[in-house]
PDB file of C-alpha atoms in Angstrom:
ATOM      1  CA  UNK A   1      -0.152  -0.003  -0.004  1.00  0.00           C
ATOM      2  CA  UNK A   2       1.247   3.318  -0.809  1.00  0.00           C
ATOM      3  CA  UNK A   3       0.691   5.620   2.309  1.00  0.00           C
ATOM      4  CA  UNK A   4       1.648   8.655   3.677  1.00  0.00           C
ATOM      5  CA  UNK A   5       4.467   8.327   6.020  1.00  0.00           C
ATOM      6  CA  UNK A   6       2.525   8.844   9.264  1.00  0.00           C
ATOM      7  CA  UNK A   7      -0.636   7.036   8.057  1.00  0.00           C
ATOM      8  CA  UNK A   8      -0.468   4.160  10.344  1.00  0.00           C
ATOM      9  CA  UNK A   9       0.852   6.172  13.603  1.00  0.00           C
ATOM     10  CA  UNK A  10      -1.708   8.823  12.988  1.00  0.00           C
ATOM     11  CA  UNK A  11      -4.682   6.226  12.340  1.00  0.00           C
ATOM     12  CA  UNK A  12      -3.532   4.368  15.525  1.00  0.00           C
ATOM     13  CA  UNK A  13      -3.667   7.429  17.483  1.00  0.00           C
ATOM     14  CA  UNK A  14      -7.014   8.220  16.620  1.00  0.00           C
ATOM     15  CA  UNK A  15      -8.751   4.946  16.662  1.00  0.00           C
ATOM     16  CA  UNK A  16      -6.393   2.276  18.371  1.00  0.00           C
ATOM     17  CA  UNK A  17      -7.664   1.148  21.591  1.00  0.00           C
ATOM     18  CA  UNK A  18     -11.234   2.698  21.055  1.00  0.00           C
ATOM     19  CA  UNK A  19     -14.209   0.084  21.310  1.00  0.00           C
ATOM     20  CA  UNK A  20     -15.540  -0.284  17.904  1.00  0.00           C
ATOM     21  CA  UNK A  21     -19.120   0.331  19.162  1.00  0.00           C
ATOM     22  CA  UNK A  22     -18.070   4.004  19.654  1.00  0.00           C
ATOM     23  CA  UNK A  23     -16.703   4.543  15.911  1.00  0.00           C
ATOM     24  CA  UNK A  24     -18.799   5.275  13.041  1.00  0.00           C
ATOM     25  CA  UNK A  25     -17.287   4.808   9.482  1.00  0.00           C
ATOM     26  CA  UNK A  26     -19.107   6.785   6.845  1.00  0.00           C
ATOM     27  CA  UNK A  27     -18.305   6.063   3.054  1.00  0.00           C
ATOM     28  CA  UNK A  28     -18.715   8.794   0.668  1.00  0.00           C
ATOM     29  CA  UNK A  29     -18.617   8.742  -2.930  1.00  0.00           C
ATOM     30  CA  UNK A  30     -20.372   8.208  -6.401  1.00  0.00           C
ATOM     31  CA  UNK A  31     -19.850   4.318  -7.280  1.00  0.00           C
ATOM     32  CA  UNK A  32     -20.345   5.242 -10.923  1.00  0.00           C
ATOM     33  CA  UNK A  33     -17.491   7.715 -11.057  1.00  0.00           C
ATOM     34  CA  UNK A  34     -14.600   5.241 -10.894  1.00  0.00           C
ATOM     35  CA  UNK A  35     -12.298   6.242  -8.042  1.00  0.00           C
ATOM     36  CA  UNK A  36     -14.710   8.565  -6.357  1.00  0.00           C
ATOM     37  CA  UNK A  37     -16.474   5.403  -5.538  1.00  0.00           C
ATOM     38  CA  UNK A  38     -13.451   4.618  -2.768  1.00  0.00           C
ATOM     39  CA  UNK A  39     -15.485   5.528   0.267  1.00  0.00           C
ATOM     40  CA  UNK A  40     -18.343   3.041  -0.274  1.00  0.00           C
ATOM     41  CA  UNK A  41     -16.043   0.447  -1.685  1.00  0.00           C
ATOM     42  CA  UNK A  42     -13.821   0.668   1.535  1.00  0.00           C
ATOM     43  CA  UNK A  43     -17.242   0.437   3.422  1.00  0.00           C
ATOM     44  CA  UNK A  44     -17.977  -2.894   1.677  1.00  0.00           C
ATOM     45  CA  UNK A  45     -14.899  -4.292   3.255  1.00  0.00           C
ATOM     46  CA  UNK A  46     -15.471  -3.088   6.798  1.00  0.00           C
ATOM     47  CA  UNK A  47     -19.243  -3.526   7.286  1.00  0.00           C
ATOM     48  CA  UNK A  48     -19.188  -7.223   8.081  1.00  0.00           C
ATOM     49  CA  UNK A  49     -16.794  -6.699  10.564  1.00  0.00           C
ATOM     50  CA  UNK A  50     -17.690  -3.312  12.368  1.00  0.00           C
ATOM     51  CA  UNK A  51     -20.782  -2.431  14.044  1.00  0.00           C
ATOM     52  CA  UNK A  52     -21.160   1.139  12.651  1.00  0.00           C
ATOM     53  CA  UNK A  53     -21.012   1.909   9.148  1.00  0.00           C
ATOM     54  CA  UNK A  54     -23.066   4.186   6.912  1.00  0.00           C
ATOM     55  CA  UNK A  55     -22.965   4.514   3.056  1.00  0.00           C
ATOM     56  CA  UNK A  56     -23.697   7.955   2.603  1.00  0.00           C
ATOM     57  CA  UNK A  57     -23.333   8.012  -1.230  1.00  0.00           C
ATOM     58  CA  UNK A  58     -22.617  11.690  -2.114  1.00  0.00           C
ATOM     59  CA  UNK A  59     -25.045  13.289   0.480  1.00  0.00           C
ATOM     60  CA  UNK A  60     -23.337  13.193   3.890  1.00  0.00           C
ATOM     61  CA  UNK A  61     -25.948  15.784   5.160  1.00  0.00           C
ATOM     62  CA  UNK A  62     -28.872  13.457   4.655  1.00  0.00           C
ATOM     63  CA  UNK A  63     -27.284  11.105   7.034  1.00  0.00           C
ATOM     64  CA  UNK A  64     -26.417  13.333  10.016  1.00  0.00           C
ATOM     65  CA  UNK A  65     -29.429  12.138  11.962  1.00  0.00           C
ATOM     66  CA  UNK A  66     -28.298   8.574  11.685  1.00  0.00           C
ATOM     67  CA  UNK A  67     -24.983   9.321  12.705  1.00  0.00           C
ATOM     68  CA  UNK A  68     -26.011  11.686  15.750  1.00  0.00           C
ATOM     69  CA  UNK A  69     -28.151   8.738  16.861  1.00  0.00           C
ATOM     70  CA  UNK A  70     -25.219   6.345  17.223  1.00  0.00           C
ATOM     71  CA  UNK A  71     -23.729   8.758  19.631  1.00  0.00           C
ATOM     72  CA  UNK A  72     -20.026   7.987  18.517  1.00  0.00           C
ATOM     73  CA  UNK A  73     -16.760   9.197  20.082  1.00  0.00           C
ATOM     74  CA  UNK A  74     -15.078   9.070  16.669  1.00  0.00           C
ATOM     75  CA  UNK A  75     -16.383   9.665  13.208  1.00  0.00           C
ATOM     76  CA  UNK A  76     -14.210   8.345  10.241  1.00  0.00           C
ATOM     77  CA  UNK A  77     -15.280   9.755   6.876  1.00  0.00           C
ATOM     78  CA  UNK A  78     -13.825   7.359   4.120  1.00  0.00           C
ATOM     79  CA  UNK A  79     -13.523   9.391   0.816  1.00  0.00           C
ATOM     80  CA  UNK A  80     -11.394  10.076  -2.393  1.00  0.00           C
ATOM     81  CA  UNK A  81      -9.287  13.070  -1.921  1.00  0.00           C
ATOM     82  CA  UNK A  82      -6.865  14.754  -4.440  1.00  0.00           C
ATOM     83  CA  UNK A  83      -4.040  15.988  -2.447  1.00  0.00           C
ATOM     84  CA  UNK A  84      -1.480  15.791  -5.312  1.00  0.00           C
ATOM     85  CA  UNK A  85      -0.004  12.359  -4.449  1.00  0.00           C
ATOM     86  CA  UNK A  86       0.544   9.019  -6.183  1.00  0.00           C
ATOM     87  CA  UNK A  87      -2.963   6.994  -6.861  1.00  0.00           C
ATOM     88  CA  UNK A  88      -3.680   4.901  -3.830  1.00  0.00           C
ATOM     89  CA  UNK A  89      -1.995   6.941  -1.135  1.00  0.00           C
ATOM     90  CA  UNK A  90      -3.898   7.430   2.027  1.00  0.00           C
ATOM     91  CA  UNK A  91      -3.793  10.619   4.384  1.00  0.00           C
ATOM     92  CA  UNK A  92      -5.737  11.600   7.479  1.00  0.00           C
ATOM     93  CA  UNK A  93      -7.456  14.943   6.988  1.00  0.00           C
ATOM     94  CA  UNK A  94      -8.739  16.897   9.706  1.00  0.00           C
ATOM     95  CA  UNK A  95     -11.807  19.320   9.162  1.00  0.00           C
ATOM     96  CA  UNK A  96      -9.211  22.286   9.188  1.00  0.00           C
ATOM     97  CA  UNK A  97      -7.494  20.936   6.325  1.00  0.00           C
ATOM     98  CA  UNK A  98     -10.362  20.134   4.228  1.00  0.00           C
ATOM     99  CA  UNK A  99      -9.917  23.391   2.156  1.00  0.00           C
ATOM    100  CA  UNK A 100      -6.250  22.510   1.078  1.00  0.00           C
ATOM    101  CA  UNK A 101      -7.411  19.227  -0.428  1.00  0.00           C
ATOM    102  CA  UNK A 102      -9.887  18.577  -3.557  1.00  0.00           C
ATOM    103  CA  UNK A 103     -12.525  16.219  -2.017  1.00  0.00           C
ATOM    104  CA  UNK A 104     -15.167  14.391  -4.131  1.00  0.00           C
ATOM    105  CA  UNK A 105     -18.461  15.398  -5.518  1.00  0.00           C
ATOM    106  CA  UNK A 106     -20.193  16.489  -2.625  1.00  0.00           C
ATOM    107  CA  UNK A 107     -23.211  18.924  -2.536  1.00  0.00           C
ATOM    108  CA  UNK A 108     -22.095  20.751   0.846  1.00  0.00           C
ATOM    109  CA  UNK A 109     -18.542  21.412   1.741  1.00  0.00           C
ATOM    110  CA  UNK A 110     -17.340  18.567   4.073  1.00  0.00           C
ATOM    111  CA  UNK A 111     -15.662  20.988   6.739  1.00  0.00           C
ATOM    112  CA  UNK A 112     -19.252  22.563   7.266  1.00  0.00           C
ATOM    113  CA  UNK A 113     -20.588  18.889   7.892  1.00  0.00           C
ATOM    114  CA  UNK A 114     -17.854  17.877   9.963  1.00  0.00           C
ATOM    115  CA  UNK A 115     -18.144  20.857  12.232  1.00  0.00           C
ATOM    116  CA  UNK A 116     -21.822  20.329  12.544  1.00  0.00           C
ATOM    117  CA  UNK A 117     -21.335  16.689  13.351  1.00  0.00           C
ATOM    118  CA  UNK A 118     -18.621  17.589  15.837  1.00  0.00           C
ATOM    119  CA  UNK A 119     -20.722  20.057  17.658  1.00  0.00           C
ATOM    120  CA  UNK A 120     -23.654  17.760  17.705  1.00  0.00           C
ATOM    121  CA  UNK A 121     -21.937  14.590  19.133  1.00  0.00           C
ATOM    122  CA  UNK A 122     -18.747  15.830  20.549  1.00  0.00           C
ATOM    123  CA  UNK A 123     -17.119  13.186  18.433  1.00  0.00           C
ATOM    124  CA  UNK A 124     -13.775  13.594  16.839  1.00  0.00           C
ATOM    125  CA  UNK A 125     -13.937  13.572  13.097  1.00  0.00           C
ATOM    126  CA  UNK A 126     -11.715  13.044  10.268  1.00  0.00           C
ATOM    127  CA  UNK A 127     -11.292  11.831   6.554  1.00  0.00           C
ATOM    128  CA  UNK A 128      -9.354   8.876   5.605  1.00  0.00           C
ATOM    129  CA  UNK A 129      -8.686  10.109   2.010  1.00  0.00           C
ATOM    130  CA  UNK A 130      -7.410   7.997  -0.664  1.00  0.00           C
ATOM    131  CA  UNK A 131      -5.849   9.620  -3.609  1.00  0.00           C
ATOM    132  CA  UNK A 132      -7.694   8.717  -6.721  1.00  0.00           C
ATOM    133  CA  UNK A 133      -6.240   7.734 -10.131  1.00  0.00           C
ATOM    134  CA  UNK A 134      -9.244   8.691 -12.213  1.00  0.00           C
ATOM    135  CA  UNK A 135     -12.727  10.098 -11.621  1.00  0.00           C
ATOM    136  CA  UNK A 136     -14.725   9.375 -14.665  1.00  0.00           C
ATOM    137  CA  UNK A 137     -17.864   7.313 -15.652  1.00  0.00           C
ATOM    138  CA  UNK A 138     -17.047   3.785 -14.799  1.00  0.00           C
ATOM    139  CA  UNK A 139     -18.145   1.454 -11.944  1.00  0.00           C
ATOM    140  CA  UNK A 140     -14.656   0.105 -11.408  1.00  0.00           C
ATOM    141  CA  UNK A 141     -11.935   1.384  -9.163  1.00  0.00           C
ATOM    142  CA  UNK A 142      -8.409   1.618 -10.543  1.00  0.00           C
ATOM    143  CA  UNK A 143      -6.317  -1.082  -9.385  1.00  0.00           C
ATOM    144  CA  UNK A 144      -4.075   0.947  -7.286  1.00  0.00           C
ATOM    145  CA  UNK A 145      -6.952   2.456  -5.517  1.00  0.00           C
ATOM    146  CA  UNK A 146      -8.795  -0.894  -5.218  1.00  0.00           C
ATOM    147  CA  UNK A 147      -5.396  -2.412  -3.743  1.00  0.00           C
ATOM    148  CA  UNK A 148      -5.187   0.678  -1.078  1.00  0.00           C
ATOM    149  CA  UNK A 149      -9.017   0.262   0.009  1.00  0.00           C
ATOM    150  CA  UNK A 150      -8.291  -3.773   0.736  1.00  0.00           C
ATOM    151  CA  UNK A 151      -5.038  -2.899   2.446  1.00  0.00           C
ATOM    152  CA  UNK A 152      -6.504  -0.132   4.322  1.00  0.00           C
ATOM    153  CA  UNK A 153      -9.503  -2.135   5.532  1.00  0.00           C
ATOM    154  CA  UNK A 154      -7.184  -4.687   6.873  1.00  0.00           C
ATOM    155  CA  UNK A 155      -5.335  -2.452   8.788  1.00  0.00           C
ATOM    156  CA  UNK A 156      -8.608  -0.727  10.236  1.00  0.00           C
ATOM    157  CA  UNK A 157     -10.093  -4.262  11.106  1.00  0.00           C
ATOM    158  CA  UNK A 158      -6.615  -5.253  12.744  1.00  0.00           C
ATOM    159  CA  UNK A 159      -6.251  -1.963  14.899  1.00  0.00           C
ATOM    160  CA  UNK A 160     -10.046  -2.310  15.950  1.00  0.00           C
ATOM    161  CA  UNK A 161     -10.480  -5.959  16.123  1.00  0.00           C
ATOM    162  CA  UNK A 162      -7.316  -7.717  16.533  1.00  0.00           C
ATOM    163  CA  UNK A 163      -6.680 -11.037  15.071  1.00  0.00           C
ATOM    164  CA  UNK A 164      -9.721 -12.688  16.436  1.00  0.00           C
ATOM    165  CA  UNK A 165     -12.232 -10.234  14.761  1.00  0.00           C
ATOM    166  CA  UNK A 166     -14.784  -7.850  16.437  1.00  0.00           C
ATOM    167  CA  UNK A 167     -17.199  -9.560  18.804  1.00  0.00           C
ATOM    168  CA  UNK A 168     -20.235 -10.484  17.048  1.00  0.00           C
ATOM    169  CA  UNK A 169     -19.352  -8.707  13.923  1.00  0.00           C
ATOM    170  CA  UNK A 170     -16.923 -11.094  12.186  1.00  0.00           C
ATOM    171  CA  UNK A 171     -16.419 -14.605  11.233  1.00  0.00           C
ATOM    172  CA  UNK A 172     -13.454 -14.701  13.704  1.00  0.00           C
ATOM    173  CA  UNK A 173     -10.786 -13.680  11.252  1.00  0.00           C
ATOM    174  CA  UNK A 174      -8.923 -10.796   9.648  1.00  0.00           C
ATOM    175  CA  UNK A 175     -10.247 -10.977   6.096  1.00  0.00           C
ATOM    176  CA  UNK A 176      -7.810 -11.475   3.276  1.00  0.00           C
ATOM    177  CA  UNK A 177      -9.054  -9.799   0.107  1.00  0.00           C
ATOM    178  CA  UNK A 178      -6.772 -11.446  -2.435  1.00  0.00           C
TER     179      UNK A 178
END
């Protein structure tokens, strides 16, 4: 996986050791626009292992009520983000950094929604952004972005569930997507 140098350590500091019940993973993106669909695709790998996943498509604002009712301590938004890196590279993006990155095809700016959710829930919120290769009419992810999604899912599941899987949410093993 191509990742920013601090991806694993930053992700560990943000979600490592937190009860998976306290974290909501939100997939954003349009599955019909190639790599823009990375958020929902990554969510597909996570949802059978983690208790709280929300596929918000391109309209996160329509799912704020669902997220608020889950009362999370951490909200992780999974999305394509153009931060000028190699395709498939992963970066943790905080709300104050959103204006520095080109993020997806959303109707409302993510920093506004992130600020709203943070004030309503008290949760820490950040974007796990994956650098797209192409955003064009296609239902397929590019190979580098697909590989990043699979490996990122393994890292998240490993951090939150360990090698025995999350209680009541897995088949008891870390998945292999190969």
